[in-house]
Structures are given as structure tokens and as C-alpha cells.
Amino acid sequence: MHWVSSRLALGPAPCTQRHFAAVKEQKISCILNLCAEMNELPALEEKAGFEVYFLPIEDEEAPELEQLDKALDWIDEQMFLGKHVYIHCRHGIGRTGTVFNAYLLRRGLGHKRAAKVLHNLRAEPTNFTQWRTVRKYGAQNAPLKIKTPTLEFGEATAKSLEPFLADYNHLQEAIDDQLTLHNVDSMCGKLDNACCHTCVPLTLIEALALATHLNTSIPSTARADIIARAAEVVRHEHTSAEGLSGTFCLYNTDICCPLLKDGSCLLYEYRPFRCRLSGIAPDVAKTIWEDILHTPLEHLSSQVYLNLTGTLPDHSTLMFTIPEVLSGKYVQRLFSFFKAAQ
């Protein structure tokens, strides 16, 4: 196994219990399996507790560009969520090297930088078919010039987002002060849960803040339950909105917010702004939102977008649903915007 970044490793297929244990010891939780000739292996990897993306590629062959792009989408999503990913084919050489080379190009390194990274690795494209696929993929992914290319998402990304999350926390404090000034207090999530059954759209900065608090303020067992409930809500939302376009939040469902348990919000202290303003006088809520919240949230979200992509958003404010954020599914939509910005 060879680590190419703090969260991404390459190597051969795990084919023994000892190898499976060694992979787990490295804190790897996600596997991109490229072995078309070992159809049973993905199920065994899942049974061992790994999250698996199966991209079957025949030995000495290369993937179709569309399928390759989807697999690299998945890698980006897992790494953005702070997970450790392992890419393997049977021997960890040709197919693994082809996919990793494409990932380097996707991350903006360009062919020259990618070649330097691959120089000391066992994994690399080994034949004309694989090199041709890499060249074709490189033609679709120009070298990144606005922002320094990097393979890192985890701690480095979290560190770079800290100033924006700190400003968001200050904004929360300002809103709580405003509610005190108006002598009102929203009990949504504590003594009342009306808004827990309605749509609560979140801006990008709100989504990142909520995801951060989910990962840092909730014990692992409870967090797993929340994520499972949120994933189920997302499935219900998509089923209820089938055939329609757009983003839907508890659309035509009888489902409540995944954070609601026994009548209380599990993240009450960190609940989103719309939840904080729920249940208070409509004129007060409108004034606070329009005069204090709207512009800062838009600006913070744009700054986060710039930090992550190196480009300014050229579209209306990104919005996400609470179930999307809690389940981690929001990352998929987020990266679709990132790709469009390249």
C-alpha cells in the first residue's frame, strides 16, 4: 500500500483476511475496486465494513471517460467528507495507475506535475490504451492556474474553512442578541417542533456549519443513526418528487427532520437560522432575516465557494436541504457545481 496523500492510498487487491485487517488498520473506510475479473471481491469488501465503489475494468484495459468521471466524483466526495480512500486493481499497477493519473489531472496538476507524482510510484498506466485514456481525460481537465493544485481535502480543507465558520458563529451570536433585544425566544427544537416538519433550506455556509457540528458534537453511535434517518428522508423526498425538477425538502412527505428525537432537536444549540426564527412574530423574523442575515450568509457562502474552487460563483446562491446535509448527499451536488466551475 502506498499513500499518495493523507487520505488517499493505492495498492493491490486485498485477498486475505490479513490484508483486509491491514487495510482497516490504516483507517481506510472507502474502496474504489477496479477488478473486473474478481466479481465476488466487492461484496466481500462490503461485508468487511468498507464502503465500496465498483468500477470494473478488464486487465490491461481502461475505463470509459464517463464512468471514470463518476468514479472520481465519488473519490472527491469521500475525501471531502474526511474519509480515507483506497484504490486498487488486482496488482495495483496499470488500472490503478490509470485512474490515479486521471485523478491528478482532475485535481488540476496537469500532465507534467502528474508525471512527477507518478515517477516514484509502482502504479502507472502501462500500455497505449491506458495512456490514450489519460490523454483524453487530460484534454477535458485543464491544469489549475487560479488556485494551487492539491490532492488534499481533509484537515487542510477544514483548516482553511475555519475563519468562515468563525464568522458564521459570530452571526449566530448576533441573532441570539437580536432575539433577546426583541424580548422573544424561539423554542423550536425544544418546546415546539413545528418547523421540524417543514422545509428548511440552507445556504452553503449553513450546510458546512451543520455538517461540522454533526461530526464534532454528536457521539458516533447517535451520529450513525442520524445519517441513516437522513438518508431515508432523502430517498422519500426523491420518490415523492419523482418526475419533477429542482430541490425538494420533505416534499409531500409525512417525515420530520432527522435531528428531531423525542420531541427535541439533537443539535438545538447549533440549529440553522430559519429554525431559530421559527415561531416568533413574522414581522420580527422578516426584519432580522432581511437586515442582518441575508447579505452575510450570501457573502460567506460565496467566500467559501471561492476558497474551495478558486473561482467566484456565477449562479444564484447554492441551497441545500437539512436531510441532504446530514446524510452527506449534499456533497454530490456541491461537487457538480465545482466541476461546472472548472
Coordinates of C-alpha atoms in Angstrom, one line a residue:
M1 CA 0.0 0.0 0.0
H2 CA 1.3 3.4 -0.9
W3 CA -0.1 6.7 0.5
V4 CA -0.2 9.4 -2.1
S5 CA -1.9 12.0 0.2
S6 CA -3.1 12.0 3.8
R7 CA -6.4 10.4 2.8
L8 CA -5.7 8.5 -0.5
A9 CA -3.8 5.2 -0.9
L10 CA -3.1 2.9 -3.8
G11 CA -2.2 -0.8 -3.9
P12 CA -3.2 -4.3 -4.8
A13 CA -6.5 -6.1 -4.2
P14 CA -6.9 -7.3 -0.6
C15 CA -7.3 -11.1 -1.0
T16 CA -6.6 -12.4 2.5
Q17 CA -8.0 -11.8 6.0
R18 CA -4.6 -10.4 7.0
H19 CA -4.7 -8.0 4.1
F20 CA -8.2 -6.8 5.0
A21 CA -7.1 -6.3 8.5
A22 CA -4.1 -4.3 7.4
V23 CA -6.2 -2.0 5.2
K24 CA -8.6 -1.4 8.2
E25 CA -5.6 -0.6 10.5
Q26 CA -4.8 2.3 8.1
K27 CA -8.2 3.8 8.9
I28 CA -9.4 3.3 5.4
S29 CA -13.2 3.2 5.1
C30 CA -13.8 3.5 1.4
I31 CA -12.5 1.4 -1.5
L32 CA -12.5 2.0 -5.3
N33 CA -12.4 -1.5 -6.7
L34 CA -11.3 -1.8 -10.4
C35 CA -11.1 -5.6 -10.7
A36 CA -13.4 -6.8 -13.4
E37 CA -12.0 -10.3 -13.0
M38 CA -12.9 -10.6 -9.3
N39 CA -16.6 -10.2 -9.2
E40 CA -17.0 -11.5 -5.7
L41 CA -14.5 -9.2 -4.1
P42 CA -16.7 -6.0 -3.8
A43 CA -19.3 -8.0 -1.8
L44 CA -16.5 -9.3 0.5
E45 CA -15.2 -5.8 1.0
E46 CA -18.6 -4.5 1.9
K47 CA -19.1 -7.4 4.3
A48 CA -15.8 -6.4 5.9
G49 CA -17.3 -3.0 6.6
F50 CA -15.9 -0.9 3.7
E51 CA -17.9 1.5 1.5
V52 CA -17.2 0.2 -2.0
Y53 CA -17.5 1.8 -5.4
F54 CA -17.1 -0.9 -8.1
L55 CA -15.7 0.3 -11.4
P56 CA -15.0 -3.0 -13.3
I57 CA -12.1 -2.7 -15.8
E58 CA -10.7 -5.6 -17.6
D59 CA -7.0 -6.3 -17.1
E60 CA -4.8 -4.1 -19.4
E61 CA -7.8 -2.0 -20.4
A62 CA -9.0 1.5 -19.4
P63 CA -12.4 2.8 -18.3
E64 CA -14.8 4.8 -20.5
L65 CA -14.4 8.5 -19.7
E66 CA -18.0 9.0 -18.4
Q67 CA -17.6 6.0 -16.0
L68 CA -14.2 7.3 -15.0
D69 CA -15.6 10.7 -14.2
K70 CA -18.3 9.2 -12.0
A71 CA -15.8 7.2 -10.0
L72 CA -13.6 10.3 -9.5
D73 CA -16.7 12.2 -8.4
W74 CA -17.1 9.5 -5.7
I75 CA -13.5 9.8 -4.6
D76 CA -13.8 13.6 -4.2
E77 CA -17.0 13.2 -2.2
Q78 CA -15.5 10.7 0.2
M79 CA -12.3 12.8 0.7
F80 CA -14.3 16.0 1.2
L81 CA -16.2 14.2 4.0
G82 CA -12.8 13.4 5.6
K83 CA -12.8 9.7 4.8
H84 CA -9.7 7.6 3.8
V85 CA -9.9 6.0 0.3
Y86 CA -8.0 3.0 -1.2
I87 CA -7.8 2.5 -5.0
H88 CA -6.9 -1.0 -6.2
C89 CA -6.9 -3.3 -9.2
R90 CA -5.5 -6.9 -8.9
H91 CA -1.8 -5.9 -8.7
G92 CA -2.1 -2.2 -8.1
I93 CA -0.3 -1.2 -11.2
G94 CA -1.9 -0.4 -14.6
R95 CA -5.6 0.1 -14.0
T96 CA -4.9 1.7 -10.6
G97 CA -2.2 4.0 -12.1
T98 CA -4.6 5.0 -15.0
V99 CA -7.4 6.0 -12.6
F100 CA -5.0 7.8 -10.2
N101 CA -3.3 9.6 -13.1
A102 CA -6.7 10.8 -14.2
Y103 CA -7.5 11.9 -10.7
L104 CA -4.3 14.0 -10.7
L105 CA -5.4 15.7 -13.8
R106 CA -8.9 16.3 -12.3
R107 CA -7.3 18.0 -9.3
G108 CA -5.6 20.4 -11.7
L109 CA -2.0 19.2 -11.7
G110 CA -1.6 18.9 -15.4
H111 CA 0.4 16.2 -17.3
K112 CA 3.9 17.4 -16.2
R113 CA 3.1 17.6 -12.4
A114 CA 1.2 14.3 -12.6
A115 CA 4.2 12.6 -14.3
K116 CA 6.4 13.8 -11.4
V117 CA 4.0 12.4 -8.8
L118 CA 3.8 9.0 -10.7
H119 CA 7.5 8.8 -11.2
N120 CA 8.3 7.1 -7.9
L121 CA 5.1 5.0 -7.8
R122 CA 4.5 1.4 -8.8
A123 CA 1.1 2.4 -10.1
E124 CA 1.1 3.9 -13.6
P125 CA -0.6 3.4 -17.0
T126 CA 1.2 0.5 -18.7
N127 CA 0.0 0.4 -22.3
F128 CA -1.2 2.6 -25.2
T129 CA -4.9 2.1 -24.3
Q130 CA -4.4 3.3 -20.8
W131 CA -2.2 6.3 -21.8
R132 CA -4.7 7.3 -24.5
T133 CA -7.5 7.4 -21.9
V134 CA -5.3 9.5 -19.7
R135 CA -4.6 11.9 -22.5
K136 CA -8.3 12.1 -23.5
Y137 CA -9.2 12.8 -19.8
G138 CA -6.5 15.4 -19.6
A139 CA -7.9 17.3 -22.6
Q140 CA -11.1 17.7 -20.5
N141 CA -9.4 18.9 -17.4
A142 CA -7.0 21.8 -17.9
P143 CA -4.2 22.5 -15.4
L144 CA -5.4 24.6 -12.4
K145 CA -3.9 28.1 -12.6
I146 CA -6.1 30.1 -10.3
K147 CA -5.6 28.0 -7.2
T148 CA -2.6 25.8 -6.3
P149 CA -3.4 22.2 -7.3
T150 CA -3.6 19.8 -4.3
L151 CA -4.8 16.3 -3.5
E152 CA -5.8 17.2 0.0
F153 CA -9.3 17.7 1.2
G154 CA -9.3 16.6 4.8
E155 CA -7.5 18.6 7.6
A156 CA -6.2 21.2 5.2
T157 CA -9.6 22.0 3.8
A158 CA -11.1 22.1 7.3
K159 CA -8.4 24.5 8.5
S160 CA -8.9 26.8 5.5
L161 CA -12.7 27.0 6.3
E162 CA -12.2 27.9 10.0
P163 CA -12.3 31.7 9.5
F164 CA -15.6 31.5 7.6
L165 CA -17.2 29.2 10.2
A166 CA -16.0 31.5 13.0
D167 CA -17.7 34.4 11.2
Y168 CA -20.8 32.3 11.0
N169 CA -20.7 31.6 14.7
H170 CA -20.4 35.3 15.4
L171 CA -23.5 35.8 13.2
Q172 CA -25.4 33.2 15.3
E173 CA -24.4 35.2 18.5
A174 CA -25.7 38.4 16.9
I175 CA -29.0 36.8 16.1
D176 CA -29.4 35.5 19.6
D177 CA -28.7 39.0 20.8
Q178 CA -31.4 40.4 18.5
L179 CA -33.9 37.9 19.8
T180 CA -33.1 39.0 23.3
L181 CA -33.4 42.7 22.3
H182 CA -36.9 42.0 20.9
N183 CA -37.7 40.0 24.0
V184 CA -38.6 36.9 22.0
D185 CA -37.2 33.4 22.2
S186 CA -37.8 30.6 19.6
M187 CA -38.4 27.3 21.3
C188 CA -38.4 25.3 18.0
G189 CA -36.5 22.2 18.7
K190 CA -37.1 22.3 22.5
L191 CA -40.7 23.1 23.5
D192 CA -42.1 23.2 19.9
N193 CA -41.2 21.3 16.8
A194 CA -43.5 22.8 14.1
C195 CA -40.6 23.7 11.9
C196 CA -39.2 20.2 12.1
H197 CA -41.9 19.1 9.7
T198 CA -41.4 21.9 7.2
C199 CA -38.7 22.8 4.6
V200 CA -35.6 24.5 6.0
P201 CA -33.3 25.4 3.1
L202 CA -29.6 26.0 3.9
T203 CA -27.0 28.2 2.2
L204 CA -23.5 26.8 1.6
I205 CA -22.1 28.2 4.8
E206 CA -25.0 26.9 6.9
A207 CA -24.7 23.5 5.3
L208 CA -20.9 23.3 6.2
A209 CA -21.6 24.5 9.7
L210 CA -24.3 22.0 10.3
A211 CA -22.2 19.2 8.9
T212 CA -19.3 20.3 11.1
H213 CA -21.4 20.2 14.2
L214 CA -22.8 16.8 13.3
N215 CA -19.3 15.4 13.1
T216 CA -17.9 17.1 16.2
S217 CA -20.8 17.5 18.7
I218 CA -22.7 14.2 18.3
P219 CA -21.4 10.8 19.6
S220 CA -20.6 8.3 16.8
T221 CA -23.5 5.9 17.5
A222 CA -26.1 8.7 17.6
R223 CA -24.4 10.3 14.5
A224 CA -24.8 7.0 12.6
D225 CA -28.5 6.9 13.5
I226 CA -29.0 10.5 12.3
I227 CA -27.2 9.8 9.0
A228 CA -29.3 6.7 8.4
R229 CA -32.5 8.6 9.1
A230 CA -31.4 11.5 6.9
A231 CA -30.6 9.1 4.0
E232 CA -34.0 7.6 4.3
V233 CA -35.6 11.1 4.2
V234 CA -33.7 11.9 1.1
R235 CA -34.9 8.8 -0.6
H236 CA -38.5 9.6 0.4
E237 CA -38.0 13.2 -0.9
H238 CA -36.8 12.0 -4.3
T239 CA -39.5 9.4 -4.6
S240 CA -42.2 12.0 -3.7
A241 CA -40.8 14.5 -6.2
E242 CA -40.2 11.9 -9.0
G243 CA -40.6 13.4 -12.4
L244 CA -40.2 17.0 -11.2
S245 CA -37.2 19.2 -11.4
G246 CA -35.5 21.2 -8.6
T247 CA -34.5 20.6 -5.0
F248 CA -37.1 19.3 -2.6
C249 CA -37.2 19.3 1.2
L250 CA -39.6 17.0 2.9
Y251 CA -41.6 17.3 -0.3
N252 CA -45.1 15.7 0.0
T253 CA -44.0 13.5 2.9
D254 CA -45.0 12.9 6.5
I255 CA -41.4 12.7 7.6
C256 CA -39.8 15.0 10.2
C257 CA -36.3 16.4 10.4
P258 CA -33.7 13.7 11.1
L259 CA -32.4 15.7 14.1
L260 CA -35.8 15.5 15.9
K261 CA -35.8 12.8 18.6
D262 CA -38.2 12.5 21.5
G263 CA -39.6 16.0 20.7
S264 CA -36.2 17.8 20.9
C265 CA -33.5 18.8 18.4
L266 CA -30.3 16.9 18.8
L267 CA -28.3 19.9 17.7
Y268 CA -30.5 22.6 19.3
E269 CA -27.6 24.9 20.2
Y270 CA -26.4 24.8 16.6
R271 CA -29.8 24.7 14.7
P272 CA -30.0 26.7 11.5
F273 CA -31.2 30.3 11.4
R274 CA -34.6 29.5 9.9
C275 CA -35.2 27.2 12.9
R276 CA -34.0 29.9 15.3
L277 CA -36.5 32.3 13.8
S278 CA -39.4 29.9 13.7
G279 CA -42.4 30.6 15.9
I280 CA -41.6 34.3 16.6
A281 CA -43.6 37.2 15.2
P282 CA -43.4 37.2 11.4
D283 CA -42.5 40.9 11.2
V284 CA -39.6 40.4 13.6
A285 CA -38.4 37.3 11.8
K286 CA -38.6 39.1 8.4
T287 CA -36.7 42.2 9.7
I288 CA -33.9 40.0 11.2
W289 CA -33.6 37.9 8.1
E290 CA -33.5 40.8 5.6
D291 CA -31.5 43.3 7.6
I292 CA -29.0 41.1 9.4
L293 CA -28.8 37.6 7.8
H294 CA -29.4 37.6 4.1
T295 CA -26.3 39.5 2.9
P296 CA -23.8 38.0 5.3
L297 CA -24.9 34.5 4.5
E298 CA -24.7 35.1 0.8
H299 CA -21.2 36.7 1.2
L300 CA -19.9 33.9 3.4
S301 CA -21.2 31.2 1.1
S302 CA -19.5 32.9 -1.9
Q303 CA -16.3 33.2 0.0
V304 CA -16.4 29.5 0.9
Y305 CA -17.1 28.7 -2.7
L306 CA -14.1 30.8 -3.8
N307 CA -11.9 29.1 -1.1
L308 CA -12.9 25.6 -2.4
T309 CA -12.8 26.2 -6.1
G310 CA -10.6 29.2 -6.7
T311 CA -13.4 30.7 -8.7
L312 CA -16.4 33.0 -8.0
P313 CA -19.9 31.5 -8.2
D314 CA -21.6 32.6 -11.4
H315 CA -25.0 31.4 -10.3
S316 CA -27.6 32.1 -7.7
T317 CA -27.0 31.1 -4.1
L318 CA -26.5 27.4 -3.6
M319 CA -29.2 25.9 -1.4
F320 CA -29.3 22.5 0.3
T321 CA -31.8 20.6 2.5
I322 CA -31.1 19.5 6.0
P323 CA -31.6 15.8 5.1
E324 CA -29.1 16.3 2.2
V325 CA -26.5 17.8 4.6
L326 CA -27.0 15.3 7.4
S327 CA -26.8 12.3 5.0
G328 CA -23.7 13.7 3.3
K329 CA -25.6 13.7 -0.1
Y330 CA -25.2 17.4 -0.4
V331 CA -21.5 16.9 -1.3
Q332 CA -22.6 15.3 -4.5
R333 CA -24.5 18.4 -5.6
L334 CA -21.7 20.6 -4.3
F335 CA -19.1 18.9 -6.5
S336 CA -21.4 19.1 -9.5
F337 CA -21.1 22.9 -9.1
F338 CA -17.4 22.6 -8.5
K339 CA -16.9 20.7 -11.8
A340 CA -19.0 23.3 -13.7
A341 CA -16.7 26.0 -12.4
Q342 CA -13.6 24.4 -13.8

